[in-house]
Structures are given as C-alpha cells and as structure tokens.
XYZ file of C-alpha atoms in Angstrom:
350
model
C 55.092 -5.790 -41.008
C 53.178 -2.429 -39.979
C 51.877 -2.144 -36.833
C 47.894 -2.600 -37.418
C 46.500 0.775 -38.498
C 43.620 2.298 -35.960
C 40.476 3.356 -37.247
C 38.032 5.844 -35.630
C 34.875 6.466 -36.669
C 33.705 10.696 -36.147
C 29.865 10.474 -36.347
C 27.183 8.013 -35.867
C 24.458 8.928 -37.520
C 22.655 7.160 -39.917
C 24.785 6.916 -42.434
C 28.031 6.801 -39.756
C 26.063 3.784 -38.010
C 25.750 2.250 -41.933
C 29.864 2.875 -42.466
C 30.673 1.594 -38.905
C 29.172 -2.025 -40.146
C 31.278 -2.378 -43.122
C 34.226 -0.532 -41.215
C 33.570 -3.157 -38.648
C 33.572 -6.160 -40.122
C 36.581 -4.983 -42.808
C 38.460 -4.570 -39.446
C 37.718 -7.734 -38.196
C 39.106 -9.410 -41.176
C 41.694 -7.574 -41.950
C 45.449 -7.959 -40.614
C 46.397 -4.469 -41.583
C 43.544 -2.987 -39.349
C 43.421 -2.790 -35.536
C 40.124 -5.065 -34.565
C 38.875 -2.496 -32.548
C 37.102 0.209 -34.620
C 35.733 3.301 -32.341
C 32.620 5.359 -33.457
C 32.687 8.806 -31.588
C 29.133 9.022 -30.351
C 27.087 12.225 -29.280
C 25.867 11.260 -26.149
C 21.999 11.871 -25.968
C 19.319 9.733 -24.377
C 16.631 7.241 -25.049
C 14.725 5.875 -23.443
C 16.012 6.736 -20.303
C 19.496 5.299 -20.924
C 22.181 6.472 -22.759
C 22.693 6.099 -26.746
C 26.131 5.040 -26.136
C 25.404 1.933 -23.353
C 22.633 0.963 -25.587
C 25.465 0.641 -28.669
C 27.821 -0.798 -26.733
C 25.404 -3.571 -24.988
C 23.119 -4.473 -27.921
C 25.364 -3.791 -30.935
C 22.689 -1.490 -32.317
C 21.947 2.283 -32.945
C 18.352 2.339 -32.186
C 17.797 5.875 -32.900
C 19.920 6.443 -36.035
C 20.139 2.723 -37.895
C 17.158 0.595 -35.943
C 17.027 -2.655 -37.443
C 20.547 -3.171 -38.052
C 23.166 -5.121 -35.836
C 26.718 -3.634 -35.622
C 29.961 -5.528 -35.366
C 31.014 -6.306 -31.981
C 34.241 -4.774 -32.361
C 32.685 -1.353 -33.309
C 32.880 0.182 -29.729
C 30.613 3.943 -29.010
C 32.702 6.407 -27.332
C 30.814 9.661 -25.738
C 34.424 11.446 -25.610
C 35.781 12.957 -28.721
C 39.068 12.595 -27.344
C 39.262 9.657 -26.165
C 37.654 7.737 -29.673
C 40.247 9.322 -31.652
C 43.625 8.792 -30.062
C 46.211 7.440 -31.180
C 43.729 6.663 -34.552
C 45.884 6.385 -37.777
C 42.606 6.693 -39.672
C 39.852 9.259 -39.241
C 36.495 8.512 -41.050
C 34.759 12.078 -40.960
C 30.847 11.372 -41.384
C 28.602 14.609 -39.426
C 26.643 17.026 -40.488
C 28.837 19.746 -42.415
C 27.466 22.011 -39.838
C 29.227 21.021 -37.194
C 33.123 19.794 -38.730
C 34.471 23.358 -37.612
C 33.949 22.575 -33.982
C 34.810 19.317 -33.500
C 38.136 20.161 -35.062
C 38.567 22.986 -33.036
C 38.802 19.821 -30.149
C 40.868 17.700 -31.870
C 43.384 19.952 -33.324
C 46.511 19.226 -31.496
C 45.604 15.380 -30.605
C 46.077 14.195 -33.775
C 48.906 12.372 -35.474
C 50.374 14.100 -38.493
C 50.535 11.370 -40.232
C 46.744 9.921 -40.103
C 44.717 9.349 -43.189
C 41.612 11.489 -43.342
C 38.594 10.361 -44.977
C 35.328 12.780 -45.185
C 31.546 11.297 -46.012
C 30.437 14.912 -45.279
C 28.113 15.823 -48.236
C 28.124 19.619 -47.740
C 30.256 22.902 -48.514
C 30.776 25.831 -46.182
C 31.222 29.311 -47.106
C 34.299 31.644 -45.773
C 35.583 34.744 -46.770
C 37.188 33.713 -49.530
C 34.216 32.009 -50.893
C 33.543 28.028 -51.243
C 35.394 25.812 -48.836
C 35.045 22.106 -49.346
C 34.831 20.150 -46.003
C 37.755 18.151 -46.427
C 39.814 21.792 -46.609
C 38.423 22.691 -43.281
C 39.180 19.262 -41.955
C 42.841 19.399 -43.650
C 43.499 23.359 -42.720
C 42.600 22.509 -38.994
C 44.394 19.176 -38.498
C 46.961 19.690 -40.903
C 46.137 15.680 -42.037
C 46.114 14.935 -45.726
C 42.135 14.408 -46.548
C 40.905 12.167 -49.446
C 36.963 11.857 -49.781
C 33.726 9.155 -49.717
C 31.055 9.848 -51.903
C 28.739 8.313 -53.715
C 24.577 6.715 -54.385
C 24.818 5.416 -50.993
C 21.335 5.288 -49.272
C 22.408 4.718 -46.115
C 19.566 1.876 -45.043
C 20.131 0.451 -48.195
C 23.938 0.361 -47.727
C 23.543 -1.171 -44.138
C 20.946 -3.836 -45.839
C 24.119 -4.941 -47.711
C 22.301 -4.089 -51.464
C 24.861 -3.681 -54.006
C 25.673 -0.289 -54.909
C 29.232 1.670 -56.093
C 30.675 4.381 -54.351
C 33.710 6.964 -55.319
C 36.861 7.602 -53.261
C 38.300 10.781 -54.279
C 41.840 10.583 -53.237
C 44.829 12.773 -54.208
C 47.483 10.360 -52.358
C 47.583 6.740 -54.397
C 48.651 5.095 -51.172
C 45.930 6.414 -49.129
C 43.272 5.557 -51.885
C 44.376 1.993 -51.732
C 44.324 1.808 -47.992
C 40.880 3.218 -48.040
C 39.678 0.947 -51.015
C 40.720 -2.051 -48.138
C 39.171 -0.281 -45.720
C 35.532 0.154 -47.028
C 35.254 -2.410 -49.647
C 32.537 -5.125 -49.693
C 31.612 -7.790 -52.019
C 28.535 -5.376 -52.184
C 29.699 -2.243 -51.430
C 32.105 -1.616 -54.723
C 34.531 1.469 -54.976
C 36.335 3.098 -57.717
C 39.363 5.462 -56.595
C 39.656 8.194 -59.108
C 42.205 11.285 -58.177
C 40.140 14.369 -58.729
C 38.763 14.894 -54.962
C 37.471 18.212 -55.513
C 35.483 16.872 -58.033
C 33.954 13.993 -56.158
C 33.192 15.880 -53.312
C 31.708 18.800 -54.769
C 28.892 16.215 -56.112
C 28.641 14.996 -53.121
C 27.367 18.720 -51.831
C 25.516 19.833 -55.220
C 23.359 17.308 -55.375
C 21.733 17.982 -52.834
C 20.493 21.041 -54.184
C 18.993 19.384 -57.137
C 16.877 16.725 -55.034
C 15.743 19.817 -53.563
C 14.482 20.684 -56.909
C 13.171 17.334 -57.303
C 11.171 16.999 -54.678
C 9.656 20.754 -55.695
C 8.462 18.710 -59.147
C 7.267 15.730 -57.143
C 5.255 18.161 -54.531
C 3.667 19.874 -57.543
C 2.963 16.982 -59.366
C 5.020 17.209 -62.411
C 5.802 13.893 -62.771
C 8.685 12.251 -64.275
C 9.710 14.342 -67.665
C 9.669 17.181 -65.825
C 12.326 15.393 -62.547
C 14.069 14.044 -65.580
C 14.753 17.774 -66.848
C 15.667 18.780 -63.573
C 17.919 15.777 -62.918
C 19.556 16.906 -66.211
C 19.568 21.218 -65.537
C 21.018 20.669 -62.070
C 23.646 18.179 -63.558
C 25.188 20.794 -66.097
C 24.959 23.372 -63.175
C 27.141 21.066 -60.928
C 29.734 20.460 -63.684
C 29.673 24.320 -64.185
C 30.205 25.436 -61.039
C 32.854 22.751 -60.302
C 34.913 23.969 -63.264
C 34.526 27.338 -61.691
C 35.728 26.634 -58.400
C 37.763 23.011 -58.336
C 41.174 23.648 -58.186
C 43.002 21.398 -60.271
C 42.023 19.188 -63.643
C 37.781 18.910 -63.470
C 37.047 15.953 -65.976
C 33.530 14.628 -67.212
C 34.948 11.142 -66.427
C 34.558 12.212 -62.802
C 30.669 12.750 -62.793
C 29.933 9.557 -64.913
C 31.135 8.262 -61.573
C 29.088 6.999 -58.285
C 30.080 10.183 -56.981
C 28.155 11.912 -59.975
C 25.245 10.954 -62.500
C 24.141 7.892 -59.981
C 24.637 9.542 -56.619
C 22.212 12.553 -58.042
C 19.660 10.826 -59.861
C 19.203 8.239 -56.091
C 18.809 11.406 -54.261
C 16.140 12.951 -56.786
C 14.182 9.738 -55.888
C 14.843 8.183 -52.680
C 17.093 11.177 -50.524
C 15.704 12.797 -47.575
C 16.167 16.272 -49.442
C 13.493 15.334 -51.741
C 11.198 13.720 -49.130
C 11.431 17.068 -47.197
C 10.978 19.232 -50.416
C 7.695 17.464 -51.299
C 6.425 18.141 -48.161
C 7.395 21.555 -48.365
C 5.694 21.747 -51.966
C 2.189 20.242 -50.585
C 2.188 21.514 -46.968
C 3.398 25.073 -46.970
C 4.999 24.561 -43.299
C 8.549 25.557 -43.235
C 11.688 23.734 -43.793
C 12.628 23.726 -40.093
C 9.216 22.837 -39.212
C 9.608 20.194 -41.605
C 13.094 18.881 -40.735
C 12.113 18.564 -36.756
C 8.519 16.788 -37.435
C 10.139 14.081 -40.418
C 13.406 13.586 -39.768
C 14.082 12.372 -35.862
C 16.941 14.856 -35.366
C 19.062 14.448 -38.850
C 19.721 17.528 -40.814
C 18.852 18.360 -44.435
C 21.572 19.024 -46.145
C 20.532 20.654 -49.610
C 18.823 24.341 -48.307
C 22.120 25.291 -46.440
C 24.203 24.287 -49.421
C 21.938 26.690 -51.841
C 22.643 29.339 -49.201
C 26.420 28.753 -48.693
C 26.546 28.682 -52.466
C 24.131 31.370 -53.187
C 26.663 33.664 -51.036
C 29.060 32.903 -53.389
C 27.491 33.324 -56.912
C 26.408 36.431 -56.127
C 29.926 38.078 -54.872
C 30.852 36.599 -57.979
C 28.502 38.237 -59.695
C 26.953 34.430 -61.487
C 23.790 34.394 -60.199
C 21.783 34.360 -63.197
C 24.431 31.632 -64.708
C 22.507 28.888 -61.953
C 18.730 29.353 -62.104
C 18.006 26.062 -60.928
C 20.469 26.525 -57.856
C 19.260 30.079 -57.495
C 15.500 29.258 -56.967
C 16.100 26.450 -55.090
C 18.024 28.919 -52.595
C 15.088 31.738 -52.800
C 12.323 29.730 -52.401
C 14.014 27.875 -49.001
C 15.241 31.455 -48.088
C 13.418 34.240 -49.400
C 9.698 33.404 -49.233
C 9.545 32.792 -53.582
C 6.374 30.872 -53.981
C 7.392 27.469 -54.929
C 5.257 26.913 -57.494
C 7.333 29.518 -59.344
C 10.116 26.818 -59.457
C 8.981 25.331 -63.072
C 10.423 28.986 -64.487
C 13.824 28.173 -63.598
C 13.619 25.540 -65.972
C 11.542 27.027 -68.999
C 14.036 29.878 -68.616
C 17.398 28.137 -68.383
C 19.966 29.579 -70.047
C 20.224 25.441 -71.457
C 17.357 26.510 -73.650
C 18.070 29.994 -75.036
C-alpha cells in the first residue's frame, strides 16, 4: 500500500480555518492520509500572543473562525516552508491577491508530483489577458491544479449544515483523491472535468453579489435581485465561453459551482454585505472593507477591475453591462444609483 499522502493546508482564513475542520477530521479517519494535516498560518497577533500558539493550544482560530473547534491533528505553522514540505497535497485557500508571492517562495520546494487544489475565488489579469488562479499556481510550481468551488458559506460549512460543492478536476485520479479528501456526510461533492468552468464561477460571482447588494442598498427588493441574479448569470456563461479553454457546458453552471454558489452569495456573501453598505453609506469600499470585515478581503471589486482590463482590450465592453457598472461604480466614481440602467438596458432585453 501507498505511503499515507501529506496534506498541507496554504491559508487560514475563514474559509481555510472552515476546510482545515473537514480536512482534519477526513485525515484522521482516513488510512490513505497522513494524520497530521498542517495549515500554513500568517503569523499576526492577538491579544498579545501569537495567532499561531493560540491555534495550536486551544484548537481554535479566534480571529478568523471564533466559535469553532479544530481537529487536534490540524497543526498552525508560521513558516511557509516548513508547512508545506514534503506535502503530497496542497490545498490553496488565500486571497487571490496574494497566490503570486507565496509561490514565488515555494517554487523549487515542491514535489512534482503533488496534487494541487485551489479554493481561491478570484482571477488575475496578465498581459495576455485573464489568468485563472490555478494557472498561476500550476505555471509557478509546475504541479497539476484541479479546483474547489462551490455555495460554501464558510460559517455555515464549519457549522456542519449540509450544502454541495464542485471539484473541477481535469485528472480522474486526482478528482477521486480529492472527493476522499473533502467529503462529509454533510459536505457533498460532485467532480465534473471542466475546471475552467468551475472556477471561473467561482470568480464571477462575485461580481454579481456586488450587484446584489447595489439592489439591496437601494431598496429594490427581490424582483429586481432576482433579475440581477439572472443578467449576471448569462454574463458569466458568456464570458466563460469567451475565455475557457476547452469544452464550456451549461451542465457545468447547473452545478454548486454555478446557479447555487451565485444565488448564496447574492444573499448571504460578504460582497453583498459590503455593497449595501456602500449603496446606503456613501463611504468607500476600502473604508468599508477595513471597518466590516476584521482584515478579510472583498473579492468581487478587484475581479470587475481585473476583468474590466480585459473586456475592454478586447474591445466587449458594452457586451457586459452588468459587469461593466459594477466595475465603474467601485472604480470610477459612477453614482450607484445609476446601477438599475445596466439592467433596463441589457442587451438581454433589446
């Protein structure tokens, strides 16, 4: 038999505290994984004492996932380095901002043959135009990358609710592995093989709950989130059948990864949450993000400027209004109450 695969854990956030406890006790369980799972931890303090002694002594991230015991065997490392060696499985789960850097330290320490698996709901933009995060990860590594996305609150997921998720994986074998890996009797997964598909919704949506929370700020109520929920779905398949490499099926957004991860975010995300704020307070979205969101990043803004880059050397703006004003009112000082156009105007409805 194999030798027991090792998993490591890059992130430990909220959502990468929320993975670690299913990782964790999957681990635990399982003969094919190593017991010990490590969660790469950015060192910071609280309290006086550091994030990482506090993990490792009460089995809880108090900053990130309060409330929530972790798995013994789930051990916080403040060294990049030293959580990953010798893994033989990489669970990716930062903000997108950051991925380029952190592979910039590990490229070189890692096996060629370790599984790569990316949460990261984000794209980044290079000179060639849309990169998806598991690209970056796969260019810089040279690991083969399959993806994690799906409706997956993270409190909710760490409360052990039911929900689905998506694994987008290219590699069967991998899949499978990773299907063992994160599966709970509440946590359900369906391994489909488009990847660029699944994580491309995993980015988009963000963009839309943006939009959402616009509606909810303004007071539209639910017809009008409804039509946006709808606009901004048609604009994600669109723009994934422009830029997905490979076979981009409908099947693949009637998935987790899709229709159900988009229409949680349009009610419960924090890019909604934010974007209501926004809508009702005027304050900025930094000002926003520091004062509501104890040090996590919103995801959706960045995406409508990474993608907003891209449309327009393309010369497809006008193709994605509801991506397009979500994108110039973040950016360019459009009054948000101008938002409701983008949607009386969509090209849906000429």
């Amino acid at each position: 038999m194999a030798a027991p695969r090792k998993v490591c854990i890059v992130g430990s956030g909220n959502w990468g505290s929320a993975i670690a406890k299913i990782v964790g006790d999957n681990a635990a369980k399982l003969p094919q994984f190593d017991n010990t799972v490590k969660m790469w931890v950015f060192e910071e303090q609280v309290g006086g004492r550091k994030l990482t002694e506090i993990i490792n002594s009460e089995h809880e991230n108090v900053k990130y996932l309060p409330g929530h015991k972790l798995p013994h065997n789930v051990v916080a490392v403040p060294e990049l380095l030293n959580a990953s060696a010798d893994a033989d499985i990489l669970v990716f789960v930062v903000p997108h901002q950051f991925i380029g850097k952190l592979c910039d330290l590990l490229k070189d320490h890692v096996k060629k043959d370790t599984i790569g698996v990316s949460l990261i709901k984000g794209v980044d933009e290079g000179p060639e135009g849309l990169r998806l995060i598991s690209d970056i990860i796969h260019k810089k590594l040279g690991i083969e990358m399959s993806v994690l996305m799906g409706a997956n609150i993270a409190n909710e997921v760490a409360e052990e609710k039911f929900c689905e998720t998506t694994i987008g994986s290219k590699n069967k074998e991998h899949g499978k592995i990773l299907k063992d890996l994160f599966q709970t009797i509440n946590f359900r997964i369906a391994v489909v093989e488009e990847a660029d598909t699944v994580e491309i919704c995993g980015a988009l949506k963000n963009i839309v709950a943006v939009g959402a929370g616009f509606c909810d700020g303004l007071g539209f109520g639910d017809n009008t989130k409804a039509a946006v929920i709808r606009l901004g779905l048609m604009e994600m398949i669109a723009f994934a059948k422009l830029f997905c490499t490979g076979t981009v099926t409908s099947a693949t957004f009637l998935e987790s990864c899709g229709v159900a991860d988009l229409i949680t975010t349009c009610y419960g995300g924090r890019n909604r949450k934010v974007a209501e704020a926004f809508a009702q307070t005027g304050k900025s979205i930094e000002e926003l993000e520091k004062e509501m969101l104890n040090g996590q990043k919103l995801q959706g803004p960045q995406t409508s400027a990474e993608l907003h880059h891209i449309l327009k050397a393309k010369n497809l703006v006008e193709k994605f209004p509801l991506f397009t004003a979500v994108y110039q009112i973040c950016y360019q000082g459009h009054p948000v109450k101008e938002f409701i156009k983008c949607l009386q105007n969509h090209p849906e409805h000429l």
